[in-house]
Structure formats: C-alpha cells, structure tokens
Short mmCIF file of C-alpha atoms in Angstrom, two decimals:
data_model
loop_
_atom_site.label_atom_id
_atom_site.label_comp_id
_atom_site.label_asym_id
_atom_site.label_seq_id
_atom_site.Cartn_x
_atom_site.Cartn_y
_atom_site.Cartn_z
CA GLY A 1 114.08 109.36 61.31
CA ASN A 2 116.73 106.97 62.55
CA SER A 3 116.27 105.65 66.07
CA VAL A 4 117.87 103.23 68.49
CA THR A 5 116.45 101.19 71.35
CA GLN A 6 118.75 100.01 74.07
CA MET A 7 118.04 97.56 76.85
CA GLU A 8 117.01 99.16 80.08
CA GLY A 9 119.48 98.98 82.91
CA PRO A 10 121.07 98.96 85.27
CA VAL A 11 123.18 95.85 84.88
CA THR A 12 125.13 94.53 87.85
CA LEU A 13 127.72 91.80 87.37
CA SER A 14 130.54 90.17 89.23
CA GLU A 15 134.07 90.46 87.90
CA GLU A 16 134.83 87.99 85.06
CA ALA A 17 131.15 87.55 84.19
CA PHE A 18 129.91 87.68 80.60
CA LEU A 19 128.25 90.91 79.48
CA THR A 20 125.60 91.52 76.83
CA ILE A 21 123.88 94.86 76.34
CA ASN A 22 121.21 94.76 73.66
CA CYS A 23 120.74 97.46 71.05
CA THR A 24 118.35 97.48 68.09
CA TYR A 25 117.96 100.21 65.53
CA THR A 26 115.61 101.61 62.89
CA ALA A 27 117.31 103.36 60.03
CA THR A 28 117.05 104.53 56.48
CA GLY A 29 119.78 102.77 54.56
CA TYR A 30 122.73 101.25 56.38
CA PRO A 31 124.37 103.84 58.58
CA SER A 32 127.42 103.21 60.72
CA LEU A 33 126.68 102.07 64.25
CA PHE A 34 128.55 103.12 67.38
CA TRP A 35 128.96 102.26 71.03
CA TYR A 36 130.03 105.12 73.29
CA VAL A 37 131.10 104.76 76.92
CA GLN A 38 130.86 107.31 79.72
CA TYR A 39 133.04 106.58 82.75
CA PRO A 40 132.05 108.22 86.04
CA GLY A 41 132.58 111.97 85.90
CA GLU A 42 133.85 111.92 82.33
CA GLY A 43 132.62 112.65 78.83
CA LEU A 44 131.58 110.32 76.06
CA GLN A 45 134.28 108.19 74.46
CA LEU A 46 133.91 106.19 71.28
CA LEU A 47 134.26 102.55 72.31
CA LEU A 48 133.80 100.81 68.96
CA LYS A 49 132.08 101.13 65.61
CA ALA A 50 130.94 99.15 62.59
CA THR A 51 130.35 100.68 59.19
CA LYS A 52 128.47 97.98 57.29
CA ALA A 53 126.46 94.81 57.68
CA ASP A 54 128.35 91.87 59.24
CA ASP A 55 131.19 94.14 60.36
CA LYS A 56 132.44 93.42 63.87
CA GLY A 57 133.71 96.35 65.88
CA SER A 58 136.04 95.60 68.77
CA ASN A 59 138.03 97.46 71.39
CA LYS A 60 139.25 96.78 74.96
CA GLY A 61 137.76 93.27 74.86
CA PHE A 62 134.33 94.54 73.84
CA GLU A 63 132.73 93.41 70.57
CA ALA A 64 129.59 94.21 68.61
CA THR A 65 128.44 92.85 65.25
CA TYR A 66 126.31 94.82 62.81
CA ARG A 67 123.37 92.51 62.08
CA LYS A 68 121.20 93.70 59.22
CA GLU A 69 118.72 90.80 59.47
CA THR A 70 117.85 91.53 63.08
CA THR A 71 118.69 95.28 62.97
CA SER A 72 120.84 94.79 66.04
CA PHE A 73 124.24 95.83 67.35
CA HIS A 74 124.55 94.10 70.72
CA LEU A 75 127.59 94.84 72.87
CA GLU A 76 129.41 91.87 74.42
CA LYS A 77 132.42 91.22 76.59
CA GLY A 78 133.56 87.82 77.72
CA SER A 79 134.99 88.78 81.09
CA VAL A 80 134.19 92.15 82.64
CA GLN A 81 136.41 94.02 85.07
CA VAL A 82 135.59 96.49 87.82
CA SER A 83 137.11 99.20 85.61
CA ASP A 84 134.39 98.55 83.00
CA SER A 85 131.81 100.11 85.31
CA ALA A 86 130.34 102.94 83.25
CA VAL A 87 127.32 103.97 81.20
CA TYR A 88 127.19 102.51 77.69
CA PHE A 89 125.32 104.18 74.82
CA CYS A 90 124.41 102.74 71.46
CA ALA A 91 124.21 105.41 68.74
CA LEU A 92 123.78 105.99 65.03
CA PRO A 93 123.87 109.04 62.79
CA GLY A 94 120.58 110.70 61.89
CA GLY A 95 119.06 110.68 58.47
CA THR A 96 120.37 114.07 57.40
CA SER A 97 123.76 114.68 55.91
CA TYR A 98 124.99 116.60 58.95
CA GLY A 99 125.44 113.49 61.00
CA LYS A 100 123.88 114.29 64.36
CA LEU A 101 123.95 111.21 66.56
CA THR A 102 120.84 109.63 67.97
CA PHE A 103 121.59 107.85 71.25
CA GLY A 104 119.94 105.01 73.06
CA GLN A 105 118.81 105.46 76.62
CA GLY A 106 122.12 104.33 78.06
CA THR A 107 122.82 101.27 80.19
CA ILE A 108 124.51 101.63 83.57
CA LEU A 109 126.95 98.79 84.17
CA THR A 110 128.29 98.12 87.65
CA VAL A 111 130.91 95.42 88.12
CA HIS A 112 131.63 94.16 91.63
CA PRO A 113 134.91 92.48 92.65
CA GLU B 1 145.39 112.06 70.32
CA PRO B 2 143.51 115.28 69.45
CA GLU B 3 140.88 116.32 71.97
CA VAL B 4 137.79 118.44 72.18
CA THR B 5 138.21 120.83 75.11
CA GLN B 6 135.31 122.29 77.05
CA THR B 7 135.35 125.03 79.67
CA PRO B 8 134.33 125.44 82.39
CA SER B 9 133.89 121.92 83.68
CA HIS B 10 131.23 123.10 86.11
CA GLN B 11 129.19 126.30 86.18
CA VAL B 12 126.62 127.40 88.71
CA THR B 13 124.36 130.25 87.70
CA GLN B 14 121.26 131.99 88.97
CA MET B 15 117.99 131.55 87.14
CA GLY B 16 117.52 134.25 84.52
CA GLN B 17 121.26 134.82 84.02
CA GLU B 18 123.06 134.35 80.73
CA VAL B 19 125.71 131.66 80.42
CA ILE B 20 128.24 130.91 77.73
CA LEU B 21 129.68 127.44 77.43
CA ARG B 22 132.92 127.18 75.53
CA CYS B 23 134.39 124.48 73.35
CA VAL B 24 137.55 124.13 71.30
CA PRO B 25 136.89 121.44 68.67
CA ILE B 26 139.60 119.48 66.92
CA SER B 27 141.31 121.88 64.55
CA ASN B 28 140.68 120.25 61.17
CA HIS B 29 137.13 119.15 61.90
CA LEU B 30 134.23 120.53 59.89
CA TYR B 31 131.12 119.60 61.84
CA PHE B 32 130.32 120.82 65.32
CA TYR B 33 127.59 119.83 67.72
CA TRP B 34 126.10 120.51 71.10
CA TYR B 35 124.28 117.83 73.07
CA ARG B 36 122.89 117.82 76.56
CA GLN B 37 122.28 115.13 79.14
CA ILE B 38 119.92 115.82 81.99
CA LEU B 39 121.01 113.81 85.03
CA GLY B 40 120.16 110.15 84.60
CA GLN B 41 118.59 110.63 81.19
CA LYS B 42 119.62 110.07 77.62
CA VAL B 43 121.96 112.25 75.59
CA GLU B 44 119.92 114.67 73.46
CA PHE B 45 120.96 116.52 70.33
CA LEU B 46 120.69 120.31 70.48
CA VAL B 47 122.30 121.76 67.38
CA SER B 48 124.74 121.08 64.57
CA PHE B 49 126.92 123.70 62.92
CA TYR B 50 128.64 123.50 59.56
CA ASN B 51 130.16 126.05 57.24
CA ASN B 52 129.61 128.84 59.76
CA GLU B 53 125.91 128.32 60.17
CA ILE B 54 123.40 126.15 61.96
CA SER B 55 122.67 123.10 59.83
CA GLU B 56 120.12 121.44 62.08
CA LYS B 57 118.55 122.06 65.47
CA SER B 58 116.19 120.21 67.76
CA GLU B 59 112.98 121.51 69.30
CA ILE B 60 114.92 121.99 72.54
CA PHE B 61 117.08 124.64 70.83
CA ASP B 62 114.64 127.52 71.10
CA ASP B 63 115.22 131.28 70.97
CA GLN B 64 116.99 131.19 74.34
CA PHE B 65 119.89 129.28 72.77
CA SER B 66 122.45 130.46 70.28
CA VAL B 67 125.78 129.20 68.95
CA GLU B 68 128.79 130.96 67.53
CA ARG B 69 132.16 130.16 66.11
CA PRO B 70 133.63 133.59 66.61
CA ASP B 71 137.27 133.09 65.71
CA GLY B 72 137.68 129.85 63.78
CA SER B 73 138.71 127.85 66.83
CA ASN B 74 136.18 128.37 69.63
CA PHE B 75 132.61 127.12 69.41
CA THR B 76 130.25 128.55 72.01
CA LEU B 77 126.76 127.81 73.25
CA LYS B 78 124.91 130.73 74.85
CA ILE B 79 121.80 130.41 76.95
CA ARG B 80 120.26 133.85 77.24
CA SER B 81 118.07 133.52 80.32
CA THR B 82 118.63 130.26 82.13
CA LYS B 83 115.82 128.24 83.63
CA LEU B 84 115.99 125.57 86.30
CA GLU B 85 115.30 122.93 83.68
CA ASP B 86 118.45 123.94 81.79
CA SER B 87 120.48 122.21 84.50
CA ALA B 88 122.29 119.43 82.68
CA MET B 89 125.62 118.24 81.36
CA TYR B 90 126.38 119.90 78.04
CA PHE B 91 128.67 118.13 75.60
CA CYS B 92 130.40 119.60 72.60
CA ALA B 93 131.39 117.26 69.77
CA SER B 94 133.18 117.61 66.46
CA GLY B 95 133.66 115.49 63.40
CA GLY B 96 135.91 115.57 60.40
CA ALA B 97 135.37 114.33 56.88
CA GLY B 98 133.93 110.84 57.05
CA ALA B 99 132.74 111.27 60.60
CA ARG B 100 129.47 109.52 59.85
CA GLU B 101 131.56 106.37 59.39
CA ARG B 102 134.49 107.02 61.75
CA GLY B 103 132.64 108.58 64.66
CA TYR B 104 132.71 111.87 66.48
CA THR B 105 134.89 113.18 69.29
CA PHE B 106 133.23 114.49 72.40
CA GLY B 107 134.51 116.85 75.05
CA SER B 108 134.37 116.05 78.76
CA GLY B 109 131.33 118.24 79.21
CA THR B 110 130.24 121.26 81.22
CA ARG B 111 127.94 120.59 84.14
CA LEU B 112 125.52 123.52 84.32
CA THR B 113 123.60 123.99 87.55
CA VAL B 114 120.87 126.63 87.57
CA VAL B 115 119.77 127.69 91.06
#
C-alpha cells in the first residue's frame, strides 16, 4: 500500500531561520500529497497540497514541490516564526478508492525568539 | 469556513466502560473517517464510512469498536469496553467529492483518557 516516511524530529530553530522537513513517499500511481499541521492543543489542519508531479503547494509562507523523480514532497519555509511551532505531518491517500490518509510520523518544530 | 465538530473535547472514563465519541461532519461531505493519535505517536487510521456502511477498517478497529451515522448528520465512534491502551486523541474527518485531490477536513479531536 501507499506509505510515507518523514524525517525524525524534533527540529528546533531560531526565529527567521530556514526550515526544511523531509518527506518521501511510496505510492501506486500519482496520488495527491498533503502537509497537515497540528498546533498545540488543536486538531489537524490542511497546510498545503499538490495534486500532480511538479506542482508546488504553498500556504502561509510554506512551500512543497511534488517531485516524482525523487518521490519526495519536502516542506520548506524561508523564515520561520515562533507561531510556526507545531507538529507537521506529511500524508497521502491510501490505495483504495475510499481515500483514507496515511500519515508520516510527524515532526515537532519548535521556534525560539 | 465549514468545520467538523467533535464532542466532547476531553473524556475521562473508567476501564471497562463504554464511551461514545461524537462528530458532526461537514454537511455535504460523503466520506467519513475516524483516526487516533496515541500521545507522541503518529496518526493512525481506524475506519472509513461511505454510503451508510464501513468501507474500510484497520486491524486496530476490532469488535470493541463500532461506528454509526444515526441521523444523517452525526457520526459516532463507540468503544464498548475501554482499555487503558485506548487512551488517545481521536479525530473525526470528512471529505467531499474530490477529497483525494483537495484534502480532508479534520475536527479538533476528543482526548480520551481511560483510568
């Protein structure tokens, strides 16, 4: 079945630092790819998505590009803020038609002032 | 923006008791899901529900678990006899047509603590 591997955390950065969180996937076909974010004490929110190869998803300064050649969907942000502190999950739909999501392990990001 | 609503936000229950976790998905969505997240671990799929029946379930979703959509708006997860290891955050999610491309909407979760 489809699977996703996400870099182990946690990641600790200073404000305005550059962020990369790695995500690679194994999939049948070319499913959409997602990044979800979980702020402290809250649920999962869709951060960004890409639906086909070479698509770039972006939102709130975060970007990720769907790379078919390297089966990757790395999350990047040029200048992180304290408010970006959260857990980030890479995800993709499963192989069945009912679309359950398979999540990566999650990466805890802490940004210090 | 439409939301998925989950109640209660936190539930404490004694081992062996039954619990029902409630969700109100987005009204025109077709696909409904329950996931759980044990503290500090990854988000795990439990069950998907489509067209008034279970469409897929994981090995975690054993006979102690059941789901219902009793009235066309609520979507519930019942755990018949809770165990300590059922303590987790439970998330409901829903998706409309094209959700595999557009993404799914999650609720804020119910934190279940079994004592």
